[in-house]
Coordinates of C-alpha atoms in Angstrom, one line a residue:
R126 CA 120.4 104.6 132.1
M127 CA 118.2 105.3 135.2
E128 CA 119.0 103.4 138.3
P129 CA 116.3 101.0 139.6
S130 CA 115.8 103.0 142.8
V131 CA 115.5 106.2 140.9
A132 CA 113.0 104.7 138.5
A133 CA 110.9 103.4 141.4
D134 CA 110.9 106.8 143.1
S135 CA 109.9 108.5 139.9
A136 CA 107.0 106.0 139.4
A137 CA 105.9 106.5 143.0
I138 CA 105.9 110.3 142.6
A139 CA 104.0 110.1 139.4
A140 CA 101.4 107.7 140.9
A141 CA 101.0 110.0 143.9
S142 CA 100.4 112.9 141.6
F143 CA 97.8 111.1 139.6
S144 CA 96.1 109.8 142.8
Q145 CA 95.1 113.4 143.5
L146 CA 93.0 113.6 140.4
D147 CA 89.3 112.6 140.5
S148 CA 87.9 109.7 138.3
D149 CA 86.4 112.1 135.6
T150 CA 89.8 113.8 135.1
L151 CA 91.6 110.4 134.9
A152 CA 89.0 109.2 132.3
H153 CA 89.7 112.4 130.3
V154 CA 93.4 111.8 130.4
A155 CA 93.0 108.2 129.4
S156 CA 90.8 109.2 126.4
F157 CA 93.9 110.7 124.7
L158 CA 95.8 107.4 124.9
S159 CA 95.9 104.6 122.4
S160 CA 95.3 100.9 123.3
S161 CA 99.0 100.2 123.3
E162 CA 99.7 103.1 125.7
V163 CA 97.0 102.0 128.1
L164 CA 98.6 98.5 128.2
A165 CA 102.0 100.2 128.8
L166 CA 100.5 102.1 131.8
D167 CA 99.0 98.9 133.2
S168 CA 102.5 97.4 133.4
V169 CA 104.2 100.3 135.2
C170 CA 103.1 99.5 138.7
R171 CA 100.0 98.4 140.7
E172 CA 99.2 102.0 141.6
W173 CA 99.1 103.1 138.0
S174 CA 97.1 100.0 137.0
S175 CA 94.5 100.8 139.6
L176 CA 94.4 104.5 138.8
F177 CA 93.7 104.0 135.1
R178 CA 91.4 101.0 135.5
P179 CA 88.4 102.2 133.5
P180 CA 85.1 102.5 135.4
Q181 CA 83.1 101.5 132.3
L182 CA 82.8 98.0 131.0
A183 CA 83.4 98.9 127.3
L184 CA 86.4 98.8 125.1
H185 CA 87.2 99.9 121.5
I186 CA 90.4 98.5 119.9
T187 CA 91.4 99.4 116.3
R188 CA 94.4 98.4 114.2
V189 CA 95.6 102.0 114.4
S190 CA 95.3 102.2 118.2
L191 CA 97.4 99.0 118.6
H192 CA 100.5 100.7 117.1
G193 CA 101.8 97.3 116.0
T194 CA 100.9 95.4 119.2
P195 CA 99.5 91.9 118.1
L196 CA 95.8 91.9 118.6
G197 CA 95.7 88.5 120.3
G198 CA 98.2 89.6 122.9
A199 CA 96.3 92.9 123.5
L200 CA 93.0 91.0 123.9
R201 CA 94.6 88.7 126.5
A202 CA 96.1 91.6 128.4
F203 CA 92.8 93.6 128.4
S204 CA 90.9 90.5 129.6
R205 CA 93.1 90.3 132.7
R206 CA 92.6 94.0 133.3
I207 CA 88.8 94.1 132.6
P208 CA 87.6 90.6 133.2
T209 CA 83.9 91.5 133.3
L210 CA 84.0 93.5 130.0
S211 CA 80.5 93.6 128.5
T212 CA 81.0 95.7 125.3
L213 CA 83.8 95.1 122.9
S214 CA 84.4 96.9 119.5
L215 CA 87.1 95.5 117.2
R216 CA 85.8 97.4 114.2
G217 CA 88.3 97.3 111.3
S218 CA 91.0 95.5 113.4
D219 CA 91.5 92.6 110.9
V220 CA 90.4 89.9 113.4
D221 CA 91.4 86.4 112.2
G222 CA 90.7 82.9 113.4
R223 CA 93.3 83.0 116.1
D224 CA 91.9 86.2 117.5
V225 CA 88.4 84.8 117.5
R226 CA 89.8 81.9 119.6
V227 CA 91.2 84.3 122.2
L228 CA 88.0 86.3 122.1
C229 CA 85.9 83.3 122.9
E230 CA 88.2 82.1 125.6
C231 CA 88.8 85.4 127.4
Y232 CA 85.5 87.4 127.1
R233 CA 82.7 85.2 128.4
C234 CA 80.7 88.2 129.8
L235 CA 80.2 90.0 126.5
T236 CA 76.7 91.1 125.6
E237 CA 77.7 93.5 122.7
L238 CA 80.3 92.8 120.1
D239 CA 81.3 94.8 117.0
L240 CA 83.4 93.0 114.3
S241 CA 82.4 95.2 111.4
G242 CA 85.0 95.5 108.7
C243 CA 86.9 92.4 109.8
D244 CA 86.7 90.8 106.3
A245 CA 88.8 87.8 107.2
L246 CA 85.9 86.4 109.3
Q247 CA 84.2 83.3 107.9
D248 CA 81.2 81.1 108.8
V249 CA 83.3 78.9 111.0
H250 CA 84.4 81.9 113.1
V251 CA 80.9 83.2 113.5
A252 CA 79.7 79.7 114.6
R253 CA 82.5 79.6 117.2
I254 CA 81.4 83.0 118.5
G255 CA 77.8 81.9 118.8
A256 CA 78.7 78.7 120.7
A257 CA 81.0 80.6 123.1
L258 CA 78.9 83.7 123.7
P259 CA 75.3 82.6 123.7
Q260 CA 74.3 85.6 125.9
L261 CA 75.1 88.2 123.1
Q262 CA 72.4 90.8 122.7
K263 CA 74.0 93.0 120.1
L264 CA 76.3 91.8 117.2
C265 CA 77.7 93.8 114.3
L266 CA 79.2 92.0 111.3
N267 CA 78.9 94.7 108.8
G268 CA 81.3 94.2 105.8
C269 CA 82.2 90.6 106.7
R270 CA 81.6 89.5 103.1
D271 CA 82.4 85.8 103.7
V272 CA 79.7 85.3 106.3
S273 CA 76.9 83.5 104.6
D274 CA 73.5 81.9 105.3
A275 CA 75.3 78.9 106.9
G276 CA 77.2 81.1 109.3
L277 CA 74.1 83.0 110.3
A278 CA 72.2 79.7 111.0
A279 CA 75.1 78.4 113.1
L280 CA 75.2 81.7 115.1
L281 CA 71.5 81.8 115.8
A282 CA 71.5 78.2 116.9
H283 CA 73.0 79.5 120.1
C284 CA 72.5 83.3 120.4
R285 CA 68.8 83.4 121.1
A286 CA 68.9 86.7 123.1
L287 CA 70.0 88.9 120.2
H288 CA 67.9 92.1 119.9
S289 CA 70.2 93.9 117.4
L290 CA 72.0 92.2 114.5
E291 CA 73.9 94.1 111.8
L292 CA 74.8 92.1 108.6
S293 CA 75.2 94.7 105.9
W294 CA 77.2 93.5 102.9
C295 CA 77.3 90.0 104.2
D296 CA 76.5 87.1 101.8
I297 CA 72.9 86.7 103.1
S298 CA 70.0 85.6 100.9
D299 CA 66.3 84.9 101.4
A300 CA 67.2 81.4 102.7
G301 CA 69.3 82.9 105.4
L302 CA 66.4 85.0 106.7
V303 CA 64.6 81.8 107.7
S304 CA 67.0 81.2 110.5
L305 CA 66.0 84.6 112.1
A306 CA 62.9 82.9 113.3
A307 CA 65.0 81.7 116.2
I308 CA 65.2 85.2 117.6
A309 CA 61.8 86.5 116.4
T310 CA 60.7 87.3 119.9
S311 CA 63.8 89.4 120.8
L312 CA 64.9 91.0 117.5
T313 CA 64.2 94.7 117.4
A314 CA 66.9 96.0 115.1
L315 CA 68.2 94.5 111.8
D316 CA 70.6 95.8 109.2
L317 CA 70.7 93.9 105.9
S318 CA 72.0 96.8 103.7
G319 CA 73.9 95.6 100.6
C320 CA 72.7 92.0 100.8
A321 CA 72.0 92.0 97.1
M322 CA 70.3 88.6 96.9
L323 CA 67.4 89.6 99.1
T324 CA 64.0 89.8 97.4
D325 CA 60.5 91.0 98.3
R326 CA 59.5 87.4 99.1
G327 CA 62.2 86.9 101.7
V328 CA 61.7 90.3 103.3
A329 CA 57.9 89.8 103.5
A330 CA 58.5 86.5 105.2
L331 CA 60.9 88.1 107.6
M332 CA 58.4 90.8 108.5
R333 CA 55.8 88.2 109.3
R334 CA 58.2 86.3 111.6
C335 CA 59.6 89.3 113.5
P336 CA 56.7 91.3 114.9
R337 CA 58.9 93.3 117.3
L338 CA 61.1 94.9 114.7
A339 CA 61.5 98.6 115.3
S340 CA 64.4 99.3 112.9
I341 CA 65.3 97.7 109.6
H342 CA 67.9 98.8 107.1
L343 CA 67.8 97.6 103.5
E344 CA 70.0 100.1 101.8
G345 CA 71.2 98.9 98.3
C346 CA 68.8 95.9 98.2
R347 CA 67.9 96.4 94.6
E348 CA 65.4 93.5 94.4
V349 CA 63.3 94.9 97.3
S350 CA 60.4 97.2 96.2
G351 CA 58.8 98.3 99.4
W352 CA 55.6 96.3 98.9
A353 CA 57.3 93.6 101.0
L354 CA 57.1 95.9 104.0
A355 CA 53.4 96.4 103.8
T356 CA 52.9 93.6 106.4
V357 CA 55.5 95.0 108.8
S358 CA 54.6 95.5 112.4
P359 CA 53.2 98.9 113.4
R360 CA 56.1 99.0 115.9
L361 CA 58.5 99.9 113.1
R362 CA 60.2 103.3 113.8
E363 CA 63.2 103.3 111.4
L364 CA 63.3 102.2 107.8
T365 CA 66.2 102.6 105.3
L366 CA 65.6 101.8 101.7
S367 CA 68.2 104.1 100.1
G368 CA 69.4 102.8 96.8
A369 CA 66.6 100.2 96.5
T370 CA 65.7 101.4 93.1
L371 CA 62.5 99.4 92.8
V372 CA 60.9 101.4 95.6
S373 CA 58.1 103.6 94.3
D374 CA 55.5 106.0 95.6
A375 CA 53.1 103.2 96.0
G376 CA 55.5 101.1 98.0
V377 CA 56.2 104.0 100.3
G378 CA 52.4 104.5 100.6
A379 CA 52.0 100.9 101.7
V380 CA 54.7 101.3 104.4
A381 CA 53.2 104.7 105.6
R382 CA 49.8 103.2 106.0
A383 CA 51.1 100.2 108.0
C384 CA 53.6 102.1 110.2
T385 CA 51.9 105.3 111.3
G386 CA 54.5 105.7 114.1
L387 CA 57.4 105.8 111.7
Q388 CA 60.1 108.3 112.9
L389 CA 62.9 107.8 110.3
I390 CA 62.8 106.9 106.7
A391 CA 65.7 107.0 104.1
L392 CA 64.8 106.9 100.4
R393 CA 68.1 108.3 99.0
Q394 CA 68.5 107.5 95.3
C395 CA 65.1 105.8 95.0
R396 CA 64.6 107.2 91.5
S397 CA 60.8 106.6 91.3
I398 CA 60.0 108.7 94.4
S399 CA 58.1 111.9 93.8
D400 CA 56.0 114.5 95.6
A401 CA 53.3 111.9 96.0
A402 CA 55.4 109.9 98.5
L403 CA 56.1 113.0 100.6
A404 CA 52.3 113.8 100.6
T405 CA 51.5 110.2 101.8
L406 CA 54.1 110.4 104.5
A407 CA 52.8 113.8 105.6
T408 CA 49.3 112.4 105.9
H409 CA 50.0 109.1 107.7
C410 CA 53.3 109.6 109.6
P411 CA 53.1 112.8 111.6
S412 CA 55.8 111.6 114.1
L413 CA 58.5 111.6 111.4
T414 CA 61.7 113.3 112.6
S415 CA 64.2 112.3 109.9
I416 CA 63.7 112.0 106.2
D417 CA 66.3 111.4 103.5
V418 CA 65.0 111.9 99.9
A419 CA 68.3 113.1 98.4
R420 CA 68.7 112.5 94.7
C421 CA 65.3 110.8 94.3
G422 CA 63.0 111.4 91.4
V423 CA 61.6 114.8 90.8
L424 CA 60.7 116.6 94.1
T425 CA 59.4 120.1 94.2
D426 CA 58.2 122.7 96.6
R427 CA 54.7 121.2 96.6
G428 CA 56.0 117.9 98.2
V429 CA 58.3 119.6 100.7
C430 CA 55.6 122.1 101.8
L431 CA 53.1 119.3 102.4
L432 CA 55.8 117.4 104.4
A433 CA 56.6 120.4 106.5
A434 CA 53.0 121.0 107.4
G435 CA 52.3 117.3 108.1
C436 CA 55.4 116.5 110.1
P437 CA 56.0 119.4 112.6
S438 CA 58.5 117.3 114.6
L439 CA 60.9 117.1 111.7
T440 CA 64.6 117.5 112.9
V441 CA 66.6 116.2 109.9
L442 CA 65.9 116.6 106.2
H443 CA 68.1 115.7 103.2
L444 CA 67.0 117.4 100.0
E445 CA 70.4 117.0 98.1
G446 CA 70.2 117.3 94.4
H447 CA 66.7 118.7 94.0
T448 CA 67.2 121.8 91.8
E449 CA 63.4 122.5 91.8
V450 CA 63.3 123.1 95.5
T451 CA 63.3 126.9 96.2
D452 CA 63.0 129.3 99.0
A453 CA 59.3 128.4 99.3
S454 CA 60.3 125.1 100.8
L455 CA 62.7 126.7 103.3
K456 CA 60.0 129.2 104.3
A457 CA 57.6 126.3 104.9
L458 CA 60.2 124.5 107.0
A459 CA 60.7 127.7 108.9
Q460 CA 57.0 128.1 109.6
H461 CA 56.2 124.5 110.6
C462 CA 59.4 122.8 111.8
P463 CA 61.1 124.9 114.5
R464 CA 63.0 121.8 115.9
L465 CA 65.0 121.3 112.7
T466 CA 68.6 120.5 113.5
G467 CA 70.0 119.3 110.2
L468 CA 69.3 120.3 106.6
N469 CA 71.1 119.1 103.5
L470 CA 70.6 121.4 100.4
W471 CA 73.6 120.3 98.4
V472 CA 73.1 121.2 94.7
C473 CA 69.7 122.8 95.5
N474 CA 70.9 125.8 93.4
S475 CA 67.5 127.5 93.4
V476 CA 67.6 128.4 97.1
T477 CA 68.9 131.8 98.0
D478 CA 69.9 133.9 101.0
V479 CA 66.3 134.8 101.5
G480 CA 65.2 131.2 102.3
V481 CA 68.3 130.3 104.4
T482 CA 67.9 133.5 106.4
A483 CA 64.2 132.8 107.1
L484 CA 65.2 129.3 108.2
A485 CA 67.9 130.5 110.5
H486 CA 65.6 133.0 112.2
A487 CA 62.9 130.3 112.9
C488 CA 65.1 127.2 113.6
P489 CA 67.6 128.2 116.4
R490 CA 68.4 124.5 117.1
L491 CA 70.1 124.1 113.7
E492 CA 73.3 122.1 114.1
A493 CA 74.2 121.1 110.5
L494 CA 73.7 122.9 107.2
D495 CA 74.9 121.8 103.8
V496 CA 74.8 124.5 101.0
R497 CA 77.5 123.1 98.8
L498 CA 77.0 124.2 95.1
C499 CA 74.2 126.6 96.1
S500 CA 75.5 129.5 94.1
K501 CA 72.9 131.9 95.4
V502 CA 73.7 131.3 99.1
T503 CA 76.4 133.8 100.2
G504 CA 78.1 135.1 103.3
R505 CA 74.8 136.8 104.2
S506 CA 73.3 133.4 105.0
V507 CA 76.4 132.4 107.0
Q508 CA 76.0 135.6 109.1
A509 CA 72.3 134.8 109.7
V510 CA 73.1 131.3 110.9
A511 CA 75.9 132.6 113.1
A512 CA 73.5 135.1 114.7
H513 CA 70.6 132.8 115.3
C514 CA 71.9 129.2 115.5
P515 CA 74.6 129.2 118.3
G516 CA 74.6 125.4 118.4
L517 CA 75.8 124.9 114.8
T518 CA 78.5 122.3 114.6
S519 CA 78.7 121.6 110.9
L520 CA 78.7 123.9 107.8
Y521 CA 79.5 122.7 104.3
A522 CA 79.8 125.6 101.8
E523 CA 82.1 124.4 99.1
R524 CA 81.4 126.4 95.9
A525 CA 78.5 128.2 97.5
G526 CA 78.1 131.9 96.7
G527 CA 80.8 134.2 97.8
I528 CA 81.9 133.6 101.4
D529 CA 84.6 135.8 102.8
D530 CA 86.7 136.2 106.0
Q531 CA 84.1 138.5 107.5
A532 CA 81.4 135.9 107.2
V533 CA 83.6 133.2 108.8
A534 CA 84.5 135.5 111.6
C535 CA 80.8 136.0 112.4
L536 CA 80.4 132.2 112.3
A537 CA 83.4 131.6 114.6
N538 CA 82.2 134.2 117.1
G539 CA 78.6 133.0 117.1
C540 CA 79.2 129.2 116.9
A541 CA 82.2 128.4 119.1
G542 CA 81.3 124.7 119.1
L543 CA 81.9 124.4 115.3
C544 CA 83.4 121.0 114.5
H545 CA 83.2 120.6 110.7
L546 CA 83.7 123.3 108.2
D547 CA 84.0 123.1 104.4
L548 CA 85.1 126.3 102.6
G549 CA 86.5 124.6 99.5
M550 CA 86.9 126.9 96.4
Q551 CA 86.0 130.1 98.4
E552 CA 88.6 132.4 96.8
A553 CA 88.0 135.2 99.3
I554 CA 89.2 133.1 102.2
S555 CA 92.6 134.0 103.6
D556 CA 94.7 133.5 106.7
A557 CA 92.3 135.7 108.6
T558 CA 89.8 132.9 108.5
L559 CA 92.3 130.4 110.0
L560 CA 93.3 132.9 112.7
V561 CA 89.8 133.4 113.9
L562 CA 89.1 129.7 113.8
A563 CA 92.2 129.1 115.8
E564 CA 91.1 131.6 118.4
R565 CA 87.4 130.7 118.7
C566 CA 86.8 127.2 117.4
R567 CA 89.2 124.8 119.2
Q568 CA 86.8 121.9 118.9
L569 CA 87.3 121.9 115.1
R570 CA 87.7 118.3 113.8
S571 CA 87.5 118.7 110.0
L572 CA 88.3 121.6 107.7
S573 CA 88.5 122.0 104.0
V574 CA 90.1 125.1 102.5
A575 CA 90.8 123.4 99.1
Y576 CA 91.6 125.8 96.3
C577 CA 91.7 128.7 98.8
K578 CA 94.9 130.1 97.3
A579 CA 95.4 133.0 99.6
I580 CA 96.1 130.6 102.5
T581 CA 99.8 130.7 103.7
D582 CA 102.0 128.8 106.1
D583 CA 101.3 131.4 108.9
G584 CA 97.6 130.6 108.8
I585 CA 98.2 126.8 109.0
E586 CA 100.6 127.2 111.8
A587 CA 98.1 129.2 113.8
L588 CA 95.3 126.7 113.1
T589 CA 97.3 123.6 114.0
S590 CA 98.7 125.0 117.2
S591 CA 95.3 125.7 118.5
C592 CA 93.1 122.9 117.1
P593 CA 94.6 119.6 118.3
L594 CA 91.4 117.6 117.6
L595 CA 91.7 117.9 113.9
T596 CA 91.2 114.6 112.2
T597 CA 90.5 115.7 108.6
L598 CA 92.3 118.5 106.7
D599 CA 91.9 119.4 103.0
L600 CA 94.6 121.7 101.6
N601 CA 94.3 120.6 98.0
N602 CA 95.7 123.2 95.6
C603 CA 96.6 125.7 98.4
S604 CA 99.5 126.8 96.2
R605 CA 101.2 129.2 98.6
L606 CA 101.9 126.5 101.2
T607 CA 105.4 125.1 101.8
G608 CA 107.0 122.4 103.9
L609 CA 106.6 124.7 107.0
A610 CA 102.9 124.1 106.9
L611 CA 103.4 120.3 106.7
A612 CA 105.8 120.5 109.7
A613 CA 103.2 122.5 111.7
I614 CA 100.5 119.8 110.9
A615 CA 102.9 117.1 112.1
A616 CA 103.6 118.9 115.3
G617 CA 100.0 120.0 116.1
C618 CA 97.6 117.4 114.8
P619 CA 98.3 114.0 116.5
R620 CA 94.8 112.7 115.8
L621 CA 94.9 113.4 112.0
Q622 CA 93.3 110.6 110.0
S623 CA 92.8 112.2 106.5
L624 CA 95.1 114.8 104.8
D625 CA 94.8 116.1 101.3
L626 CA 98.0 117.8 99.9
G627 CA 97.1 117.4 96.3
A628 CA 98.3 119.8 93.7
S629 CA 97.6 120.6 90.0
P630 CA 99.5 118.9 87.1
N631 CA 102.9 120.4 86.5
S632 CA 102.7 122.3 89.8
S633 CA 105.9 123.4 91.5
Q634 CA 104.3 123.6 94.9
R635 CA 106.7 122.4 97.7
L636 CA 104.1 121.6 100.4
A637 CA 104.8 117.9 100.3
T638 CA 108.3 116.5 100.2
D639 CA 109.9 113.2 101.0
E640 CA 111.3 114.4 104.3
G641 CA 108.2 116.2 105.3
L642 CA 105.9 113.2 104.7
I643 CA 108.1 110.9 106.7
V644 CA 108.1 113.3 109.7
L645 CA 104.3 113.5 109.3
A646 CA 104.0 109.8 109.4
R647 CA 106.1 109.5 112.5
H648 CA 104.0 112.1 114.4
C649 CA 100.5 111.3 113.0
R650 CA 100.3 107.5 113.3
G651 CA 96.5 107.4 112.8
I652 CA 96.5 108.7 109.2
R653 CA 94.4 106.4 107.0
S654 CA 94.0 108.6 103.9
L655 CA 96.7 110.7 102.3
N656 CA 96.5 112.5 98.9
V657 CA 99.8 113.6 97.3
R658 CA 98.6 113.6 93.7
Y659 CA 100.7 115.7 91.4
C660 CA 103.2 116.5 94.3
Q661 CA 106.4 116.6 92.2
F662 CA 108.7 116.4 95.1
V663 CA 107.4 113.1 96.5
S664 CA 109.1 109.9 95.5
A665 CA 107.8 106.3 95.3
E666 CA 110.4 105.3 97.9
A667 CA 109.1 107.9 100.4
I668 CA 105.6 106.7 99.9
E669 CA 106.6 103.1 100.8
K670 CA 108.4 104.4 104.0
V671 CA 105.2 106.3 104.9
K672 CA 103.1 103.2 104.4
A673 CA 105.5 101.2 106.6
L674 CA 105.2 103.8 109.4
L675 CA 101.4 104.0 109.2
C676 CA 98.8 101.3 109.4
A677 CA 98.9 98.7 106.7
N678 CA 95.6 99.7 105.2
V679 CA 96.4 103.4 104.7
Q680 CA 95.3 104.7 101.3
V681 CA 97.8 106.9 99.6
R682 CA 96.7 108.6 96.4
R683 CA 99.4 109.9 94.1

């Protein structure tokens, strides 16, 4: 055991070393630490507490980052350390009534609070927050299913300065929207996605009461048709109606005519939408920058070409699932929309290398491209993107046309900032791909090489030793991998959150074993999703030990 004098000297030396670092470097060091580790630093000595005191007035605490530290105790400790905290996120931290009491007592300066995914919250807790924090300007309660109209009314009786309110998947009905009149002059952003009891009548009344709304999200509100938004303020800039199946071309037309300054619209899975809606948007909303029409009704080149010509500022377009969209659409985008940064062509199996190559030449700002299941898009497209789009960060190419190691090498050399890469079911991919990614793409955060059966332990070891930021890794049915690969993942990927080790029925693959999974859980404490389906060498007892080591809400599929 270290003597007290020696321990004090060691702490003093360490503090002196850290004191030579500037604030930006210290902030970078602190970014690698969990909430519990920051608390531990705070208790070492005054010098360390001062050195690591964050210059910003924001804090994000999750259940994973606490590493078993009780939330209430952590909240009290941080309130002493950052007494003037203005922004606090407790997203997914399982806040309960006792934690709300601590929150209301210790954080009187909060203006922004995120409690999304805290499904133990009830109306009484929301009412307490409103009474204690009347100065709140932004509040997120997404996924708090027990928060109802009554809780919303109690909250808004005190919080009159709210300009952003997120209530997706809460128990809110048309009656609850009446209470929003209390913040009608300040409310600019509202999320009511998944509030299934809302109807056109309630939404129309809301639009009349809140003339300053610039953003409203109504995803999954199946009783809202779009006509309710015809009376919306011309200030509206963002509108999400994805999954609102009653929305039609006529409803979109009413919105487009009322909101000519619209910049973002999401109509994903609105089955009655056709080329006519795109034509109307192109005519009345020339400032549109982001459009999601994935898996809508029948869209063709005609609608996409009109949209491209009418909305030259377009940066993000989702066309997922539209098999009648061809290279003609991509050429129109290349001609009229040079600022494009994101394009989703998943299942658009009529597009080919010709269209993608034309797009790559004309849109050098491209950052994200999804060509999954585009069987006519091959490595030639990947090479064109690599040559002309150096800022690309995301490429999804599962089951696209043949992509090989050479194409990925071009991608890695041309797009060193690559963060997300999906090469699932690309049979020509081997360790060579992992080696070049390890060398050139050290910012990589998610990778899928599912069913790439030429991958071996050597490739995984090279990858994980060079890409410590990996949070998602899919190795499903990589049949040549063994426990050595799993050990390399445990050693090299401390930030891992999702890992797929699934195999085929009756497989003898030895990638996942009891011992290997337990070592993994000890090193990668942030894992939330783990697939070990058909892994014959994993026992139920080991799974329980893994769950005990990881956060309680980890999902293990077997």
